[in-house]
């Protein structure tokens, strides 16, 4: 928490929702019955994080809290409870390696090690150029395609050390990359099925 | 109002018992006098059900159930002693103790710790846990609360108290699972005026009192039940002392007054009782104060009093003056022949024909039955935090709606602001204001008038207009009286009761000070009166009687050292008119004496001896003279009568309390209160503590 207060002073511009976002936020709030508007806290925080460089800065938390007349303490409780909310700044690409048993058994350890080696950072750190943040997360719910890595909003599946390195290289080069299975299988179809992606 | 509560029958440990419908299993067990160990459950807070300590067995259920969160139903068979329950408690405690340090010998909670007690009674004899324990960084909660967060068992009582009772949502449970920590956002100080109650609520030693840290062990202390005088609520307190020193002050539960809470000023200002004390008499000779013996001081004062006409002598009593001493001083002034006396240092307008004219008539407990409340010029949160908590409770649970006239203030609950000028009261009275309609429809409306409004230049108009509003809109009916004066001083109502007010053609506070400036008043007797303009008394002979070397002592010509509220048996009347008695926990320092004894001794030297040799004599005289003092257990209010309205001409006023922590001589002498004052302005400035 002391860290986030440190970043507060670094913040250049105070956070606010632009007009289209504000309209969307109002629509979300309107979905909840009168007197229960504070329930809109989760979608609003998600929206705030998305438009605040992938993390919830103190001013963003305060902004959302004020919008729903929630004290900052309550907002902070929610933001720290859900692991998908980042309370500290993240890089442009947030690499989230799944470390739960199914992925682990299929080799997530190698994927993680490859990330650390390639990026030169440890889990929980951000590269100096603010491009990559590496975190280890709990089950991403794609066990059939283990090991899995989530980068920002996309899932990358059936990974190994080489394929994750290639992905990272492409991201660093600014190339467009395709999400999904790296071995070319469709969805979670059995491994020996010969249906290729484009046929599906 | 008394609806018949349906009873249901439950069987607890093979005994049939009738309990009211709607109670929880835990409450049913309490009625059956079966002890259930709890950590997170508290009768004044919402149910959390997260400590799992209250598990009991219910027939027909496979698992033990958390009794605090389960409603009792007819025919339920509950077992609190079965093997399953014993085992569940043991297991639960073993889990709780995994992450709890075994530092009881250095923990301030030791000896009065729920976890310690419950572990002794229900816990396992040893732990099977061999790994490292979890450690949590301590949090900064400000100058009052010391934290040792490794000891926290996450019962969230403090969080629920801050959210529900105090209304200052400053404390929360951050993070999740094993990483969950109780803290304030960004570790800002907790600013609520009721924050000290979190210390009482904490079932372990995670939150303990900072000023009391490592001062004493709970079993060494001598408890004395007494009354708090920091505000006019008259909270019931327990003064814990050791070696003739007050070590700490805790609340005593009294549903009619403070429930289980205590304001921070009442709880933490006791260190002021050890500093700045007047411990021997002084007289001023050649501009310098000189310590003298009692008889010298008396003779010095008596000489000066005898020198002047009765009309040139005046007396003022302060906020902490008890009933007995004000009564004795009044009698003495009567004997001298002076009519200039006042117990209202702020010059508030208060008629005294009947007791109900100046009391908080609704009573604190009955606030819960009101449906509309109009606050006139009072920041209740600072003037009486305990009453504010009661109003908040009522707004949350009993649908009370609060409207507000006067300078704006954050009262921790939703209020409708009608404007900051008190002249709005005229419009409400005439019915042209929209709020008049609300009042007309109200069933049990109440009005709270603050001292700031009554002490304003137009206090009389404000008082009388409010009286007329009360009459017009049915604030007083049947057994309901919704007309309330909120006092800020513990000694005020007592002073008004015994008539420590100007006699016929006598001068009130304002006029006494003006006359003193013009040198028409030559001698002023200050009975602990420190909140007055001392500059006006520059050329006056000042006799100061009080416990602390505060503002007025600096201009005094004679100083009589007196006992503070923890050092004497004395009556104090709270804002409701409830007469309560303080008890002596420690002895006064040095040569200081009880207030009434000083006045009694002076009267003898003046050859105007008061006929009271013991405190009992005064009490029996009080009981004979004033009907309210016959029976302390009930509040005598007197007959409600009509007072003619006067229009409010100037509606400007200022709130009486800016700095909650330093409102009287004891609090001003307290280091803890000084830290709080600084802390309010800058929450990080005392971080080094």
PDB file of C-alpha atoms in Angstrom, chain B residues 117-217:
ATOM      1  CA  UNK B 117      -9.645 -17.477  28.152  1.00  0.00           C
ATOM      2  CA  UNK B 118     -11.375 -19.536  25.506  1.00  0.00           C
ATOM      3  CA  UNK B 119      -8.221 -21.503  24.752  1.00  0.00           C
ATOM      4  CA  UNK B 120      -7.861 -22.290  28.438  1.00  0.00           C
ATOM      5  CA  UNK B 121     -11.457 -23.475  28.597  1.00  0.00           C
ATOM      6  CA  UNK B 122     -11.977 -25.224  25.275  1.00  0.00           C
ATOM      7  CA  UNK B 123      -8.663 -25.380  23.462  1.00  0.00           C
ATOM      8  CA  UNK B 124      -6.143 -28.123  22.823  1.00  0.00           C
ATOM      9  CA  UNK B 125      -3.247 -28.488  25.224  1.00  0.00           C
ATOM     10  CA  UNK B 126      -0.643 -28.344  22.510  1.00  0.00           C
ATOM     11  CA  UNK B 127      -0.269 -27.556  18.833  1.00  0.00           C
ATOM     12  CA  UNK B 128       0.750 -29.897  16.059  1.00  0.00           C
ATOM     13  CA  UNK B 129       1.901 -27.012  13.890  1.00  0.00           C
ATOM     14  CA  UNK B 130       5.603 -27.137  13.137  1.00  0.00           C
ATOM     15  CA  UNK B 131       6.063 -24.579  10.361  1.00  0.00           C
ATOM     16  CA  UNK B 132       6.730 -20.872  10.446  1.00  0.00           C
ATOM     17  CA  UNK B 133       3.941 -18.656  11.672  1.00  0.00           C
ATOM     18  CA  UNK B 134       2.569 -15.863   9.588  1.00  0.00           C
ATOM     19  CA  UNK B 135       3.781 -12.370  10.480  1.00  0.00           C
ATOM     20  CA  UNK B 136       1.970  -9.149   9.591  1.00  0.00           C
ATOM     21  CA  UNK B 137       3.373  -5.654   9.492  1.00  0.00           C
ATOM     22  CA  UNK B 138       1.959  -3.373  12.167  1.00  0.00           C
ATOM     23  CA  UNK B 139      -0.358  -0.648  11.023  1.00  0.00           C
ATOM     24  CA  UNK B 140      -0.474   2.984  11.970  1.00  0.00           C
ATOM     25  CA  UNK B 141      -3.872   3.720  13.519  1.00  0.00           C
ATOM     26  CA  UNK B 142      -2.963   7.053  15.100  1.00  0.00           C
ATOM     27  CA  UNK B 143      -2.003   8.161  18.597  1.00  0.00           C
ATOM     28  CA  UNK B 144      -4.699   6.193  20.425  1.00  0.00           C
ATOM     29  CA  UNK B 145      -4.579   2.662  19.083  1.00  0.00           C
ATOM     30  CA  UNK B 146      -1.489   0.499  19.192  1.00  0.00           C
ATOM     31  CA  UNK B 147      -1.475  -2.303  16.662  1.00  0.00           C
ATOM     32  CA  UNK B 148       0.177  -5.704  16.733  1.00  0.00           C
ATOM     33  CA  UNK B 149      -1.402  -7.152  13.629  1.00  0.00           C
ATOM     34  CA  UNK B 150       0.300 -10.539  13.835  1.00  0.00           C
ATOM     35  CA  UNK B 151      -2.081 -11.214  16.727  1.00  0.00           C
ATOM     36  CA  UNK B 152      -5.171 -10.439  14.634  1.00  0.00           C
ATOM     37  CA  UNK B 153      -7.594 -13.333  14.147  1.00  0.00           C
ATOM     38  CA  UNK B 154      -9.705 -11.502  11.524  1.00  0.00           C
ATOM     39  CA  UNK B 155     -12.931 -11.366  13.478  1.00  0.00           C
ATOM     40  CA  UNK B 156     -13.653  -7.998  11.761  1.00  0.00           C
ATOM     41  CA  UNK B 157     -15.326  -6.577  14.863  1.00  0.00           C
ATOM     42  CA  UNK B 158     -13.328  -3.347  14.472  1.00  0.00           C
ATOM     43  CA  UNK B 159     -14.319  -3.056  10.816  1.00  0.00           C
ATOM     44  CA  UNK B 160     -17.981  -3.557  11.625  1.00  0.00           C
ATOM     45  CA  UNK B 161     -17.815  -1.109  14.529  1.00  0.00           C
ATOM     46  CA  UNK B 162     -16.231   1.593  12.385  1.00  0.00           C
ATOM     47  CA  UNK B 163     -18.756   1.030   9.612  1.00  0.00           C
ATOM     48  CA  UNK B 164     -21.927   0.563  11.624  1.00  0.00           C
ATOM     49  CA  UNK B 165     -21.601   2.376  14.931  1.00  0.00           C
ATOM     50  CA  UNK B 166     -18.958   5.048  14.430  1.00  0.00           C
ATOM     51  CA  UNK B 167     -19.984   5.771  10.854  1.00  0.00           C
ATOM     52  CA  UNK B 168     -16.415   6.448   9.882  1.00  0.00           C
ATOM     53  CA  UNK B 169     -15.563   3.807   7.338  1.00  0.00           C
ATOM     54  CA  UNK B 170     -11.872   4.101   7.908  1.00  0.00           C
ATOM     55  CA  UNK B 171     -10.944   0.541   8.740  1.00  0.00           C
ATOM     56  CA  UNK B 172     -11.240  -2.375   6.352  1.00  0.00           C
ATOM     57  CA  UNK B 173     -10.107  -5.919   5.678  1.00  0.00           C
ATOM     58  CA  UNK B 174      -7.757  -5.751   2.722  1.00  0.00           C
ATOM     59  CA  UNK B 175      -6.432  -8.615   0.649  1.00  0.00           C
ATOM     60  CA  UNK B 176      -7.801 -12.119   0.733  1.00  0.00           C
ATOM     61  CA  UNK B 177      -7.264 -15.491   2.311  1.00  0.00           C
ATOM     62  CA  UNK B 178      -4.085 -15.777   4.257  1.00  0.00           C
ATOM     63  CA  UNK B 179      -2.990 -12.354   3.045  1.00  0.00           C
ATOM     64  CA  UNK B 180      -5.985 -10.607   4.536  1.00  0.00           C
ATOM     65  CA  UNK B 181      -4.986  -7.724   6.763  1.00  0.00           C
ATOM     66  CA  UNK B 182      -6.965  -5.254   8.837  1.00  0.00           C
ATOM     67  CA  UNK B 183      -5.868  -1.718   8.148  1.00  0.00           C
ATOM     68  CA  UNK B 184      -6.961   1.771   7.296  1.00  0.00           C
ATOM     69  CA  UNK B 185      -6.645   2.881   3.676  1.00  0.00           C
ATOM     70  CA  UNK B 186      -3.007   3.842   3.066  1.00  0.00           C
ATOM     71  CA  UNK B 187      -2.545   3.540   6.838  1.00  0.00           C
ATOM     72  CA  UNK B 188      -4.122   6.864   7.532  1.00  0.00           C
ATOM     73  CA  UNK B 189      -4.943   7.568  11.155  1.00  0.00           C
ATOM     74  CA  UNK B 190      -8.371   6.612  12.403  1.00  0.00           C
ATOM     75  CA  UNK B 191     -10.081   9.930  13.067  1.00  0.00           C
ATOM     76  CA  UNK B 192     -13.401   8.843  14.562  1.00  0.00           C
ATOM     77  CA  UNK B 193     -14.258  10.224  17.996  1.00  0.00           C
ATOM     78  CA  UNK B 194     -15.284   6.713  19.033  1.00  0.00           C
ATOM     79  CA  UNK B 195     -12.189   4.889  17.801  1.00  0.00           C
ATOM     80  CA  UNK B 196     -11.144   3.750  21.270  1.00  0.00           C
ATOM     81  CA  UNK B 197     -14.027   1.303  21.364  1.00  0.00           C
ATOM     82  CA  UNK B 198     -12.235  -0.842  18.805  1.00  0.00           C
ATOM     83  CA  UNK B 199      -9.720  -1.605  21.542  1.00  0.00           C
ATOM     84  CA  UNK B 200     -12.490  -2.954  23.779  1.00  0.00           C
ATOM     85  CA  UNK B 201     -14.022  -4.901  20.932  1.00  0.00           C
ATOM     86  CA  UNK B 202     -10.796  -6.568  19.845  1.00  0.00           C
ATOM     87  CA  UNK B 203     -10.975 -10.082  21.334  1.00  0.00           C
ATOM     88  CA  UNK B 204      -7.200 -10.471  21.141  1.00  0.00           C
ATOM     89  CA  UNK B 205      -4.262  -8.113  21.594  1.00  0.00           C
ATOM     90  CA  UNK B 206      -4.151  -6.834  18.016  1.00  0.00           C
ATOM     91  CA  UNK B 207      -5.602  -3.452  18.921  1.00  0.00           C
ATOM     92  CA  UNK B 208      -4.561  -2.168  22.320  1.00  0.00           C
ATOM     93  CA  UNK B 209      -4.444   1.244  23.922  1.00  0.00           C
ATOM     94  CA  UNK B 210      -1.330   3.201  22.951  1.00  0.00           C
ATOM     95  CA  UNK B 211      -1.223   5.488  25.996  1.00  0.00           C
ATOM     96  CA  UNK B 212      -1.689   2.464  28.281  1.00  0.00           C
ATOM     97  CA  UNK B 213       0.932   0.329  26.514  1.00  0.00           C
ATOM     98  CA  UNK B 214       3.114  -1.615  28.967  1.00  0.00           C
ATOM     99  CA  UNK B 215       1.893   0.504  31.900  1.00  0.00           C
ATOM    100  CA  UNK B 216       0.203  -2.194  33.965  1.00  0.00           C
ATOM    101  CA  UNK B 217      -1.259  -5.686  33.903  1.00  0.00           C
TER     102      UNK B 217
END
